[in-house]
PDB file of C-alpha atoms in Angstrom:
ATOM      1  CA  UNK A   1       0.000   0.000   0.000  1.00 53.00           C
ATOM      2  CA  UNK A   2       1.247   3.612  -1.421  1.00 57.00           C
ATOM      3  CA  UNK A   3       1.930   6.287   1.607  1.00 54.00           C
ATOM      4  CA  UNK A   4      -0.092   8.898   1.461  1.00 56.00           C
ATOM      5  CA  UNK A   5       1.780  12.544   0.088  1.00 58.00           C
ATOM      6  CA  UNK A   6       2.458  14.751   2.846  1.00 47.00           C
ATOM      7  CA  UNK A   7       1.741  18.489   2.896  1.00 51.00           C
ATOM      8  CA  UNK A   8       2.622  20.471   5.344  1.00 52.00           C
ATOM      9  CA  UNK A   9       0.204  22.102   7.287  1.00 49.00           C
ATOM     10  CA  UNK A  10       1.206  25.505   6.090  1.00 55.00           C
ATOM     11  CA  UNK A  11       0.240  24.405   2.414  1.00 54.00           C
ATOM     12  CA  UNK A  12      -3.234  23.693   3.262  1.00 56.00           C
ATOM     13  CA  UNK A  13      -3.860  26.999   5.667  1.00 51.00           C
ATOM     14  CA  UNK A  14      -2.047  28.801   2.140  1.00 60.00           C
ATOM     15  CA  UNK A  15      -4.429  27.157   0.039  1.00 61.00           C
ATOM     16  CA  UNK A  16      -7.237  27.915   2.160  1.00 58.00           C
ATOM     17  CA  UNK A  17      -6.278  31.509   2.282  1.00 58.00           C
ATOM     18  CA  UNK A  18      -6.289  31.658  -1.377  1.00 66.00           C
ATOM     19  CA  UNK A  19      -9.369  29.843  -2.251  1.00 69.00           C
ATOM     20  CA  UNK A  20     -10.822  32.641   0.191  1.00 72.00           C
ATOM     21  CA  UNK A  21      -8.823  35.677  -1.403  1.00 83.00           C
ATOM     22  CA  UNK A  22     -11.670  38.224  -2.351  1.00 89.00           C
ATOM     23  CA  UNK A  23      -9.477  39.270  -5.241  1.00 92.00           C
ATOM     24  CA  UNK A  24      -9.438  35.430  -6.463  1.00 95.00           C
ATOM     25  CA  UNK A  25     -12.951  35.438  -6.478  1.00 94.00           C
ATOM     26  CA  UNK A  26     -13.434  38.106  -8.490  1.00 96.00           C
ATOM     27  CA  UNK A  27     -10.902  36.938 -11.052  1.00 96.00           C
ATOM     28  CA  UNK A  28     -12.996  33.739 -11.222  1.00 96.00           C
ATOM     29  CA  UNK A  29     -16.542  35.918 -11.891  1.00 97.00           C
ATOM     30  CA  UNK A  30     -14.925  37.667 -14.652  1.00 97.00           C
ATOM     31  CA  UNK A  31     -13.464  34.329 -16.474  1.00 97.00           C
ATOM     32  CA  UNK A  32     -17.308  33.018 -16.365  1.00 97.00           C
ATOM     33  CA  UNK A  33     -18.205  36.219 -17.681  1.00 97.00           C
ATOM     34  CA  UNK A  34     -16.055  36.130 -20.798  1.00 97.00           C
ATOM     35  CA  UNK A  35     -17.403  32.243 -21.077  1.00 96.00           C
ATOM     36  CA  UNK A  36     -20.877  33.338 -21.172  1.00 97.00           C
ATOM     37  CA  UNK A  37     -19.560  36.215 -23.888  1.00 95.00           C
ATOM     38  CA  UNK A  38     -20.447  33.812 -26.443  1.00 94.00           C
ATOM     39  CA  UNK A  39     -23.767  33.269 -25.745  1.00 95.00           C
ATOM     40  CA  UNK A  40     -24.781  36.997 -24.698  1.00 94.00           C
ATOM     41  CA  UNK A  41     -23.251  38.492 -27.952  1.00 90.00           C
ATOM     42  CA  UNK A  42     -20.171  39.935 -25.621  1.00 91.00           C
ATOM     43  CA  UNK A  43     -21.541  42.325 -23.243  1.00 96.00           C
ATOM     44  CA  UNK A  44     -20.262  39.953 -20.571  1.00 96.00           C
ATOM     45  CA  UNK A  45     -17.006  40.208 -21.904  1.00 95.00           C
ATOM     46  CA  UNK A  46     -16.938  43.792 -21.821  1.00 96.00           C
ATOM     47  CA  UNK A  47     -17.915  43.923 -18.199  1.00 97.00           C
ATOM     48  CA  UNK A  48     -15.680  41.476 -17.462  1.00 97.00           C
ATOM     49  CA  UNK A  49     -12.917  43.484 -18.213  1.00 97.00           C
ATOM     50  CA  UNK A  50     -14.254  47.029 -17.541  1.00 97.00           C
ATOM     51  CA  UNK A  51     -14.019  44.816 -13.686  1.00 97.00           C
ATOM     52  CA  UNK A  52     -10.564  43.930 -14.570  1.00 97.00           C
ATOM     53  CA  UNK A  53      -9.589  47.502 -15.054  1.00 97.00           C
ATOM     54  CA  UNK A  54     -11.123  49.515 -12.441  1.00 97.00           C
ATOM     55  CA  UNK A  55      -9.820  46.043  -9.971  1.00 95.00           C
ATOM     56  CA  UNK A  56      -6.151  46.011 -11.653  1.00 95.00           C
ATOM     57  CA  UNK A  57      -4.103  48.428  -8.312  1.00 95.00           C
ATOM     58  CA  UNK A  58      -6.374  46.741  -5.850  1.00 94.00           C
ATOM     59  CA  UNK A  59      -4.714  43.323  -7.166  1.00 94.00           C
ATOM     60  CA  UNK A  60      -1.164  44.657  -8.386  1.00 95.00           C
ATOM     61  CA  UNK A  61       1.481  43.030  -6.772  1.00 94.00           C
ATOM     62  CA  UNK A  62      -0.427  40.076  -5.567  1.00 93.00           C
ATOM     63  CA  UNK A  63      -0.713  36.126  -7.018  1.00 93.00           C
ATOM     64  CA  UNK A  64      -3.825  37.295  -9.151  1.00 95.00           C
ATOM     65  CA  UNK A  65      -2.527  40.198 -10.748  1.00 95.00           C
ATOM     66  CA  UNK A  66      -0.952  37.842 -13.691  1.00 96.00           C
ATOM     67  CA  UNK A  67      -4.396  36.636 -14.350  1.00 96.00           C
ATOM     68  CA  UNK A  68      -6.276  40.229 -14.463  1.00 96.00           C
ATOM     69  CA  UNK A  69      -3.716  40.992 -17.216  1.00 97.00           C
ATOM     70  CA  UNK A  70      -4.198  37.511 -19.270  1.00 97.00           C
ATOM     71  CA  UNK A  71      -8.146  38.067 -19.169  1.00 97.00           C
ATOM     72  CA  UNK A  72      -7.868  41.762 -20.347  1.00 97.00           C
ATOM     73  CA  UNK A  73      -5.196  40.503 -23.033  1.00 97.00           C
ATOM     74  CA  UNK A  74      -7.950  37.340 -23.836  1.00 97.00           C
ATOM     75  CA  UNK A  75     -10.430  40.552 -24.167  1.00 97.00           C
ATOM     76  CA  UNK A  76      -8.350  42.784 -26.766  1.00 98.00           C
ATOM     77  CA  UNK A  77      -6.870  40.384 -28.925  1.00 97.00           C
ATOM     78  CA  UNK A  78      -9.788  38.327 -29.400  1.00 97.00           C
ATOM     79  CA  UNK A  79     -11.984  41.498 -30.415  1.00 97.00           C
ATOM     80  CA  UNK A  80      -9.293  42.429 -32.166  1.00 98.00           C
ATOM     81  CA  UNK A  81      -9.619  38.774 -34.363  1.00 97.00           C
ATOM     82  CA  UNK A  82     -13.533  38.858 -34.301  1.00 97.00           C
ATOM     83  CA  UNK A  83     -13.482  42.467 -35.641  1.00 97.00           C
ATOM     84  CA  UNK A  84     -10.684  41.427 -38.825  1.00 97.00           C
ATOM     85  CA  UNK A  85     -12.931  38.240 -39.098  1.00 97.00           C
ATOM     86  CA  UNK A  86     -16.063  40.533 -39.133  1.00 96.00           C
ATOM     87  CA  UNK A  87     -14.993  42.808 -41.840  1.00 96.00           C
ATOM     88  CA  UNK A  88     -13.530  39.704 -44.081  1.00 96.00           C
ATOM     89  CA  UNK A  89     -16.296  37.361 -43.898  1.00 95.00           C
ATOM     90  CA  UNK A  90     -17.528  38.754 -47.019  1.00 93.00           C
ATOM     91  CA  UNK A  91     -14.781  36.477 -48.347  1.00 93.00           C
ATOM     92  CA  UNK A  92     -14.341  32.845 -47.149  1.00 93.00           C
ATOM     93  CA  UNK A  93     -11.026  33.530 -45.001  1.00 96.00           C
ATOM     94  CA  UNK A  94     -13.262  35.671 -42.451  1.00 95.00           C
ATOM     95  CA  UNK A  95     -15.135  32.743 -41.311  1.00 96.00           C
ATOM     96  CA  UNK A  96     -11.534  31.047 -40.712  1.00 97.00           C
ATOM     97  CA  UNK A  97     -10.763  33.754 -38.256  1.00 97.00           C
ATOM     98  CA  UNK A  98     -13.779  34.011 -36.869  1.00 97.00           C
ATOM     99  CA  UNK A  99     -13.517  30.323 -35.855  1.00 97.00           C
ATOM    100  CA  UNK A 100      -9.907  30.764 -34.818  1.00 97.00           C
ATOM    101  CA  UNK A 101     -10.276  33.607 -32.727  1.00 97.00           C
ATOM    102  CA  UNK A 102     -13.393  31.443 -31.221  1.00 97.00           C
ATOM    103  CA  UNK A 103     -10.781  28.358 -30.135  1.00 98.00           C
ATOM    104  CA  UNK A 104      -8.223  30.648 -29.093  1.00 98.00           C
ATOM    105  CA  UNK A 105     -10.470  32.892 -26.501  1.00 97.00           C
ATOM    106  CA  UNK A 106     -12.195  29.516 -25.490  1.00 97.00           C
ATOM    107  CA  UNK A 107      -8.443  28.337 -24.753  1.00 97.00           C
ATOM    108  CA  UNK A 108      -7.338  31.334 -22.575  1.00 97.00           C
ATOM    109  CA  UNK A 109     -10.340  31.277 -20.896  1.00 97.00           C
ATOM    110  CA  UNK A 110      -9.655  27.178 -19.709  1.00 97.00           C
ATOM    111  CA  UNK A 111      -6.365  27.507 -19.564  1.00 97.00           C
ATOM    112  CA  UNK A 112      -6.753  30.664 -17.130  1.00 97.00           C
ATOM    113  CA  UNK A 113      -9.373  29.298 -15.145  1.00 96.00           C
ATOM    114  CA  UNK A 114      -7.216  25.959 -14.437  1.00 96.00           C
ATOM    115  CA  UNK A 115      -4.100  27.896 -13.651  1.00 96.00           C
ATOM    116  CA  UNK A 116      -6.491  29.964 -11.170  1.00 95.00           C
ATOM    117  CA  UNK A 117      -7.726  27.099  -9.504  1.00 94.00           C
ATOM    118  CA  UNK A 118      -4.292  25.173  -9.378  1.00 93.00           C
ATOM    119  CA  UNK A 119      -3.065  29.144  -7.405  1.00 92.00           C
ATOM    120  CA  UNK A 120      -0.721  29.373 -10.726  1.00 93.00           C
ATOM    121  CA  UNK A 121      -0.001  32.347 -12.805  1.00 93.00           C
ATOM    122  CA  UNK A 122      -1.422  31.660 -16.412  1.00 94.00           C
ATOM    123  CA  UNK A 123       1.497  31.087 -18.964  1.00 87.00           C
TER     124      UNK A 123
END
């Protein structure tokens, strides 16, 4: 029979302090909000990181500051892509970046949202 791993009792009061962290918990509302961007035509997007700005010095210099800036970077770039897919749909390509820019904001969103939960910096 495998040992169980140890952790010290200091990772599990840290962990619990983290899972508790106001600032954490906000981080988490605004990654559901950009999920549910694609089914509420993006308006909870664009709350999502109007939060993220007018949050970004209460959370600067902490564990959660790395993800404020990945979901407001998720934000721009991917209406960046849906705008350029927008404008060239007219031709076939724009549907090609329209689906791309789809994956890749679907992507930073889970991949965010795991690194959150792990109490990881997104990378």
């Amino acid at each position: 029979m495998a040992d169980p791993e140890y952790i010290p009792a200091d990772a599990e009061a840290n962990e619990l302090a983290r899972r508790s962290d106001p600032a954490r918990n906000l981080a988490v509302v605004v990654y559901i909000l950009q999920g549910l961007s694609f089914f509420l035509g993006g308006i909870t997007g664009l709350v999502g990181v109007i939060i993220n700005y007018v949050k970004l010095d209460d959370v600067r210099n902490t564990w959660v500051e790395p993800h404020f800036r990945w979901q407001i970077r998720t934000f721009w770039l991917g209406l960046l892509w849906t705008v350029v897919g927008v404008v060239t749909s007219f031709i076939i390509v724009g549907w090609f970046i329209l689906m791309g820019a789809a994956i890749w904001v679907i992507y930073r969103i889970v991949k965010g949202a795991l690194a959150l939960n792990d109490g990881k910096a997104p990378v």
